[in-house]
Short mmCIF file of C-alpha atoms in Angstrom, two decimals:
data_model
loop_
_atom_site.label_atom_id
_atom_site.label_comp_id
_atom_site.label_asym_id
_atom_site.label_seq_id
_atom_site.Cartn_x
_atom_site.Cartn_y
_atom_site.Cartn_z
CA MET Q 1 207.91 164.01 69.25
CA ASP Q 2 206.90 166.98 67.14
CA GLU Q 3 207.31 170.31 68.88
CA PRO Q 4 203.92 171.78 69.78
CA SER Q 5 202.85 174.92 67.98
CA SER Q 6 201.89 176.51 71.29
CA SER Q 7 205.10 177.21 73.17
CA SER Q 8 204.39 178.06 76.78
CA ASP Q 9 202.02 179.54 79.28
CA SER Q 10 202.32 183.26 78.65
CA ASN Q 11 201.65 183.94 82.29
CA ALA Q 12 204.19 181.38 83.45
CA ASN Q 13 206.30 182.29 86.41
CA HIS Q 14 209.60 180.46 86.46
CA GLY Q 15 212.00 180.49 89.54
CA SER Q 16 212.93 179.41 93.04
CA ARG Q 17 210.72 179.31 96.10
CA PRO Q 18 211.70 179.53 99.74
CA LYS Q 19 210.98 176.91 102.35
CA HIS Q 20 207.36 175.95 102.94
CA ARG Q 21 205.53 174.16 105.72
CA PHE Q 22 203.86 171.06 104.42
CA HIS Q 23 201.24 168.99 106.18
CA PHE Q 24 201.61 165.22 106.13
CA LYS Q 25 198.49 163.07 106.47
CA SER Q 26 198.15 159.40 107.24
CA THR Q 27 195.26 157.07 108.00
CA LYS Q 28 196.18 157.14 111.68
CA GLY Q 29 196.16 160.90 112.12
CA SER Q 30 198.31 163.79 111.02
CA ILE Q 31 201.66 165.24 111.85
CA ALA Q 32 203.21 168.51 110.76
CA LEU Q 33 206.76 168.55 109.47
CA LEU Q 34 208.89 171.24 107.92
CA VAL Q 35 209.96 170.22 104.44
CA VAL Q 36 211.35 172.03 101.43
CA LEU Q 37 210.35 171.68 97.86
CA CYS Q 38 213.18 169.99 96.10
CA LEU Q 39 213.17 173.36 94.61
CA LEU Q 40 215.78 171.78 95.99
CA ALA Q 41 217.09 174.70 94.02
CA SER Q 42 220.17 176.68 94.98
CA THR Q 43 219.58 180.43 94.82
CA ILE Q 44 222.23 183.12 94.39
CA PHE Q 45 221.29 186.76 94.96
CA GLY Q 46 223.28 188.53 92.25
CA PHE Q 47 224.08 191.82 93.93
CA GLY Q 48 224.95 190.51 97.35
CA GLY Q 49 226.61 187.38 96.05
CA ALA Q 50 225.16 185.38 98.94
CA MET Q 51 224.18 181.82 98.14
CA PHE Q 52 221.23 180.01 99.62
CA ALA Q 53 220.33 176.34 99.19
CA ASN Q 54 216.50 176.12 99.12
CA HIS Q 55 214.37 174.65 97.93
CA MET Q 56 204.10 161.52 78.90
CA ILE Q 57 204.29 161.09 77.82
CA THR Q 58 201.92 158.09 77.34
CA GLY Q 59 203.94 154.97 78.11
CA SER Q 60 204.85 154.76 74.49
CA ASP Q 61 208.21 153.16 73.86
CA SER Q 62 208.98 155.74 71.17
CA PHE Q 63 210.95 157.83 73.66
CA GLY Q 64 213.16 155.07 74.95
CA LYS Q 65 212.87 151.45 73.93
CA ARG Q 66 213.86 148.61 76.18
CA SER Q 67 214.59 145.31 74.51
CA GLU Q 68 215.32 142.03 76.21
CA ALA Q 69 217.38 139.36 74.54
CA ASP Q 70 219.80 136.90 75.97
CA GLY Q 71 219.35 138.38 79.42
CA LYS Q 72 220.46 141.85 78.33
CA LEU Q 73 218.74 145.20 78.71
CA SER Q 74 219.39 147.95 76.22
CA ILE Q 75 218.36 151.46 75.25
CA SER Q 76 217.91 151.13 71.52
CA ASN Q 77 218.83 154.66 70.45
CA THR Q 78 222.16 154.74 72.27
CA GLY Q 79 223.47 151.22 72.13
CA THR Q 80 223.79 151.21 75.91
CA THR Q 81 223.75 147.59 77.02
CA ILE Q 82 223.70 146.40 80.61
CA GLU Q 83 224.02 142.80 81.72
CA GLN Q 84 221.30 141.83 84.19
CA SER Q 85 222.19 140.34 87.54
CA THR Q 86 221.32 136.72 88.15
CA ASP Q 87 218.03 137.57 89.91
CA GLY Q 88 216.80 139.58 86.92
CA ASN Q 89 217.27 142.96 88.61
CA LEU Q 90 219.97 145.52 87.93
CA THR Q 91 222.53 146.60 90.49
CA ILE Q 92 222.72 150.22 91.60
CA LYS Q 93 225.88 150.60 89.53
CA GLU Q 94 224.09 149.30 86.44
CA ILE Q 95 221.06 151.53 87.00
CA ALA Q 96 223.33 154.55 87.33
CA ALA Q 97 225.17 153.69 84.11
CA LEU Q 98 221.93 153.08 82.23
CA ASN Q 99 220.50 156.49 83.14
CA ALA Q 100 223.59 158.67 83.46
CA ASN Q 101 222.91 160.45 80.17
CA SER Q 102 219.18 160.80 80.82
CA VAL Q 103 219.33 163.14 83.82
CA VAL Q 104 220.36 166.76 83.22
CA GLU Q 105 221.34 169.82 85.22
CA ILE Q 106 219.08 172.87 85.05
CA LYS Q 107 220.12 176.43 85.91
CA THR Q 108 217.77 179.40 85.92
CA GLU Q 109 218.01 183.18 86.09
CA ALA Q 110 215.26 185.59 87.11
CA MET Q 111 215.04 189.35 87.59
CA VAL Q 112 213.57 190.24 90.97
CA THR Q 113 212.39 193.61 92.30
CA ASP Q 114 212.54 193.97 96.09
CA SER Q 115 210.37 196.10 98.37
CA TRP Q 116 212.73 199.05 97.88
CA MET Q 117 212.22 198.79 94.10
CA GLN Q 118 215.78 197.60 93.58
CA GLN Q 119 216.30 194.93 90.94
CA TYR Q 120 218.70 192.04 91.13
CA VAL Q 121 219.23 188.68 89.46
CA THR Q 122 218.54 185.40 91.23
CA GLU Q 123 220.01 182.14 90.00
CA GLY Q 124 218.43 178.78 90.74
CA ALA Q 125 219.38 175.19 90.04
CA GLY Q 126 217.59 171.89 89.77
CA SER Q 127 217.46 168.69 87.77
CA GLY Q 128 215.55 167.34 84.80
CA VAL Q 129 214.91 164.08 82.97
CA VAL Q 130 215.21 163.54 79.20
CA ILE Q 131 211.96 162.10 77.81
CA SER Q 132 212.65 162.18 74.08
CA ALA Q 133 215.68 161.82 71.84
CA ASP Q 134 214.90 165.18 70.21
CA GLY Q 135 215.23 167.28 73.33
CA TYR Q 136 212.08 167.20 75.46
CA ILE Q 137 212.83 167.34 79.19
CA VAL Q 138 210.54 167.05 82.20
CA THR Q 139 211.24 168.81 85.50
CA ASN Q 140 209.36 170.44 88.38
CA ASN Q 141 207.41 173.63 87.78
CA HIS Q 142 208.95 175.15 90.90
CA VAL Q 143 212.44 174.70 89.43
CA ILE Q 144 211.73 176.99 86.45
CA GLU Q 145 209.00 179.20 87.91
CA ASN Q 146 209.62 182.97 87.45
CA SER Q 147 212.73 182.34 85.35
CA ASN Q 148 213.71 184.60 82.48
CA LYS Q 149 216.46 182.24 81.33
CA ILE Q 150 216.72 178.45 81.56
CA THR Q 151 219.92 176.53 80.73
CA VAL Q 152 220.17 172.75 80.48
CA THR Q 153 223.52 170.98 80.77
CA LEU Q 154 223.99 167.38 79.67
CA LYS Q 155 226.33 164.85 81.26
CA SER Q 156 228.74 165.53 78.39
CA GLY Q 157 229.09 169.08 79.68
CA LYS Q 158 227.37 170.66 76.69
CA SER Q 159 224.85 173.36 77.60
CA TYR Q 160 221.71 174.47 75.78
CA SER Q 161 219.27 177.32 76.16
CA ALA Q 162 215.90 175.75 76.99
CA LYS Q 163 212.43 176.80 75.89
CA LEU Q 164 209.50 176.36 78.26
CA ILE Q 165 206.87 174.32 76.41
CA GLY Q 166 204.33 174.16 79.21
CA ARG Q 167 203.99 174.04 82.96
CA ASP Q 168 201.37 172.88 85.44
CA ASP Q 169 201.37 174.44 88.88
CA GLU Q 170 198.86 171.97 90.32
CA THR Q 171 201.01 168.91 89.72
CA ASP Q 172 204.35 170.79 89.84
CA ILE Q 173 205.37 169.46 86.43
CA ALA Q 174 206.96 171.39 83.55
CA VAL Q 175 208.24 170.41 80.11
CA LEU Q 176 211.24 172.06 78.45
CA LYS Q 177 212.70 171.71 74.95
CA ILE Q 178 216.31 172.07 73.86
CA ASP Q 179 217.60 172.11 70.30
CA ALA Q 180 219.37 168.76 70.38
CA SER Q 181 219.08 165.31 68.86
CA GLY Q 182 220.31 161.82 69.63
CA LEU Q 183 219.69 162.20 73.35
CA THR Q 184 219.13 159.24 75.66
CA PRO Q 185 215.56 159.27 76.99
CA VAL Q 186 214.55 157.41 80.10
CA VAL Q 187 212.40 154.30 79.92
CA TYR Q 188 209.16 154.59 81.85
CA GLY Q 189 208.27 152.13 84.55
CA ASP Q 190 204.89 151.61 86.20
CA SER Q 191 204.64 153.44 89.52
CA SER Q 192 201.45 151.55 90.38
CA ALA Q 193 203.48 148.31 90.43
CA LEU Q 194 205.84 149.56 93.15
CA GLU Q 195 205.83 147.93 96.56
CA VAL Q 196 207.19 149.15 99.87
CA GLY Q 197 210.76 147.90 100.18
CA ASP Q 198 211.54 148.08 96.45
CA LEU Q 199 214.88 149.57 95.46
CA SER Q 200 214.84 153.34 94.88
CA VAL Q 201 217.73 155.00 93.02
CA VAL Q 202 217.79 158.79 92.75
CA ILE Q 203 219.90 160.67 90.20
CA GLY Q 204 220.12 164.45 90.22
CA ASN Q 205 222.05 167.67 90.69
CA PRO Q 206 222.32 168.32 94.45
CA LEU Q 207 223.44 171.80 95.53
CA GLY Q 208 223.19 172.87 91.90
CA SER Q 209 226.78 171.89 91.20
CA LEU Q 210 227.03 168.12 91.66
CA GLY Q 211 225.27 166.85 88.56
CA GLY Q 212 225.03 163.10 88.08
CA THR Q 213 225.00 162.33 91.80
CA VAL Q 214 223.50 158.91 92.57
CA THR Q 215 221.92 157.95 95.90
CA ALA Q 216 219.93 154.86 96.77
CA GLY Q 217 217.43 153.59 99.29
CA ILE Q 218 214.05 151.93 99.26
CA VAL Q 219 210.47 152.88 98.53
CA SER Q 220 209.35 153.76 102.07
CA ALA Q 221 205.64 154.31 101.41
CA LEU Q 222 203.11 154.53 98.60
CA ASP Q 223 200.28 157.02 98.06
CA ARG Q 224 201.56 159.37 100.74
CA SER Q 225 199.19 162.35 100.88
CA ILE Q 226 200.76 165.71 101.73
CA THR Q 227 199.68 169.30 101.23
CA ILE Q 228 202.16 171.61 99.52
CA ASP Q 229 201.28 175.29 99.23
CA GLY Q 230 197.69 174.35 99.92
CA LYS Q 231 197.62 171.77 97.14
CA SER Q 232 197.03 168.13 98.00
CA MET Q 233 199.50 165.77 96.32
CA THR Q 234 199.78 161.99 96.43
CA LEU Q 235 203.45 161.05 96.32
CA LEU Q 236 205.92 158.20 96.64
CA GLN Q 237 208.10 158.26 99.74
CA THR Q 238 211.76 157.20 99.72
CA ASP Q 239 214.66 157.21 102.16
CA ALA Q 240 217.24 157.79 99.40
CA SER Q 241 219.32 160.89 100.18
CA ILE Q 242 217.83 164.02 98.60
CA ASN Q 243 219.35 167.49 98.77
CA PRO Q 244 218.79 171.00 97.37
CA GLY Q 245 219.14 170.76 93.59
CA ASN Q 246 217.57 167.29 93.26
CA SER Q 247 214.20 168.76 92.27
CA GLY Q 248 213.08 167.42 88.90
CA GLY Q 249 215.56 164.55 88.99
CA GLY Q 250 214.68 160.91 88.47
CA MET Q 251 213.76 158.12 90.84
CA PHE Q 252 214.41 154.71 89.27
CA ASN Q 253 213.36 151.15 90.11
CA GLN Q 254 215.39 147.93 90.13
CA ASN Q 255 214.93 147.60 86.36
CA GLY Q 256 216.45 151.02 85.71
CA GLU Q 257 213.05 152.44 84.76
CA LEU Q 258 211.83 155.89 85.76
CA VAL Q 259 209.14 155.60 88.44
CA GLY Q 260 209.07 159.12 89.88
CA ILE Q 261 210.20 162.74 89.67
CA ILE Q 262 211.75 164.09 92.87
CA VAL Q 263 209.75 166.96 94.35
CA ALA Q 264 210.16 167.40 98.12
CA LYS Q 265 212.06 166.37 101.24
CA SER Q 266 211.91 166.87 104.98
CA SER Q 267 214.12 169.64 106.31
CA GLY Q 268 213.65 169.02 110.02
CA SER Q 269 216.92 168.82 111.94
CA ASP Q 270 215.69 165.75 113.78
CA VAL Q 271 214.19 164.04 110.71
CA GLU Q 272 216.14 161.92 108.23
CA GLY Q 273 215.33 159.86 105.18
CA LEU Q 274 212.07 161.51 104.13
CA GLY Q 275 212.01 162.27 100.42
CA PHE Q 276 209.09 162.42 98.02
CA ALA Q 277 208.54 161.89 94.30
CA ILE Q 278 205.66 162.42 91.88
CA PRO Q 279 204.59 158.98 90.55
CA VAL Q 280 205.64 158.53 86.94
CA ASN Q 281 202.16 157.41 85.88
CA LYS Q 282 200.95 160.93 86.67
CA VAL Q 283 204.06 162.53 85.17
CA LYS Q 284 203.52 160.74 81.84
CA LYS Q 285 199.97 161.99 81.48
CA ILE Q 286 200.67 165.60 82.42
CA ALA Q 287 203.92 165.81 80.44
CA GLN Q 288 202.18 164.53 77.31
CA GLU Q 289 199.51 167.22 77.64
CA LEU Q 290 202.12 169.92 78.16
CA ALA Q 291 204.26 168.72 75.25
CA ASP Q 292 201.29 168.53 72.88
CA TYR Q 293 199.26 171.58 73.91
CA GLY Q 294 201.32 173.70 76.31
CA TYR Q 295 198.68 173.22 79.01
CA VAL Q 296 196.60 170.48 80.62
CA ARG Q 297 193.27 170.04 78.83
CA GLY Q 298 190.01 169.43 80.63
CA ARG Q 299 191.00 171.24 83.79
CA ILE Q 300 188.38 173.50 85.32
CA ASP Q 301 189.36 177.18 85.20
CA THR Q 302 187.69 178.96 88.11
CA GLY Q 303 189.69 182.15 87.72
CA MET Q 304 190.72 181.83 91.36
CA THR Q 305 193.64 180.50 93.39
CA PHE Q 306 192.72 178.16 96.24
CA VAL Q 307 194.40 176.91 99.39
CA ASP Q 308 193.05 173.70 100.94
CA LEU Q 309 192.82 174.26 104.69
CA THR Q 310 192.77 170.72 106.03
CA SER Q 311 194.25 171.44 109.46
CA MET Q 312 193.81 174.17 112.04
CA ARG Q 313 197.52 174.93 111.76
CA ASN Q 314 196.98 175.93 108.13
CA ALA Q 315 193.75 177.75 108.93
CA VAL Q 316 195.37 179.91 111.62
CA TYR Q 317 198.19 180.77 109.23
CA TYR Q 318 195.63 182.32 106.85
CA GLY Q 319 193.76 184.04 109.66
CA VAL Q 320 190.62 181.89 109.67
CA THR Q 321 189.13 179.64 112.33
CA SER Q 322 187.55 176.86 110.27
CA LEU Q 323 188.55 174.27 107.70
CA GLY Q 324 187.57 174.48 104.06
CA ILE Q 325 188.77 175.86 100.74
CA TYR Q 326 190.31 179.32 101.19
CA VAL Q 327 190.13 181.74 98.26
CA LYS Q 328 193.64 183.16 98.12
CA SER Q 329 193.10 185.37 95.07
CA VAL Q 330 190.42 186.19 92.51
CA ASP Q 331 192.03 186.78 89.14
CA SER Q 332 189.28 186.68 86.51
CA ASP Q 333 186.47 189.11 85.81
CA PHE Q 334 183.89 186.32 85.71
CA ALA Q 335 184.86 185.13 89.20
CA LYS Q 336 184.68 188.69 90.51
CA ALA Q 337 181.30 189.16 88.84
CA ALA Q 338 180.08 186.04 90.61
CA GLY Q 339 180.83 187.76 93.92
CA PHE Q 340 184.00 185.94 94.97
CA LYS Q 341 186.72 187.90 96.74
CA SER Q 342 190.06 187.14 98.33
CA GLY Q 343 189.63 185.71 101.82
CA ASP Q 344 186.37 183.89 101.10
CA MET Q 345 185.88 180.37 102.42
CA ILE Q 346 184.16 177.59 100.47
CA TYR Q 347 182.50 174.87 102.55
CA TYR Q 348 180.23 173.17 100.01
CA VAL Q 349 180.63 172.18 96.36
CA GLY Q 350 177.33 171.11 94.85
CA ASP Q 351 175.18 169.36 97.44
CA LYS Q 352 177.98 167.60 99.28
CA LYS Q 353 179.48 168.82 102.52
CA ASN Q 354 183.13 168.52 103.53
CA GLN Q 355 184.38 167.81 100.01
CA PHE Q 356 187.28 170.09 100.86
CA ARG Q 357 188.81 167.20 102.83
CA ILE Q 358 189.97 165.60 99.58
CA GLY Q 359 191.32 168.88 98.19
CA SER Q 360 189.99 171.53 95.84
CA ASP Q 361 191.65 169.95 92.81
CA GLN Q 362 189.78 166.68 93.26
CA CYS Q 363 186.40 168.04 94.37
CA LEU Q 364 186.26 170.67 91.63
#
């Protein structure tokens, strides 16, 4: 893949976020659970030294080619060859071996100024997935948000300074580039072909120091709609173990193909086995846009930041008593000139009422 001429979003913020309260929705009602973005990133406050654990590309085979011959599966640019099991699927051990070199560790540094105007360095950690042999890597936006420095470490132990090519806050996807060649890219699967009960293998960097960790479970649910930071996301659900640092890591199917990018998990003390991943079909599309242009084309720019208030719990948090689209900030002159201000509520878009129920991203 040729490196895009446009490098990154000049206004990009790259670093770790704290815990957030997400709202889970289902067809039989809603429940509220406390989960953390798998900003599953570990954060170290430099001065105090205290550590906290917190939080494409088109389906083209040019990034990683899978060939089948004589019952074998191989990644063409590495010579990695795995024998298939008798039922045609790979074992967890085989999936781990196939993708060991395709999942990387990511460490970030950011300069932060506190309320007393004192500056200190925060360090975060997450995971990433190699999507091209020449150094393109996909991860979560929240892993690199607010960062001044991003370092990628391969399974071999070799580290590279990474350049942010583009990021998308709405889908929580970011693309990085390191100056390397001969890497082992993942092979894309089809997340729309997944079924509940399918094998789910997660590879990542839990706690920011355990790179290459493999956990396994099943696909627990499809098209799970949750609201994260006021943004509605449709995610895959898995019961594979996910911990701080797994953000941006890969979720693989029984063929060893990438089917999702880990993004969030439940953090409730009485809740277990609730992890979430961005479907790879969405990741491919957004990552391709970011790699080629540094941004996602065709997206409406309102000059405002929205929060979708789809439950009274969320509404009360923002100090309002009704559901709708809450205007969190007004950043552009044209939006200000139109009369919008922070704290406004939007109830109608066009001539249709209650469009906010599907989220501002979809209705706009």
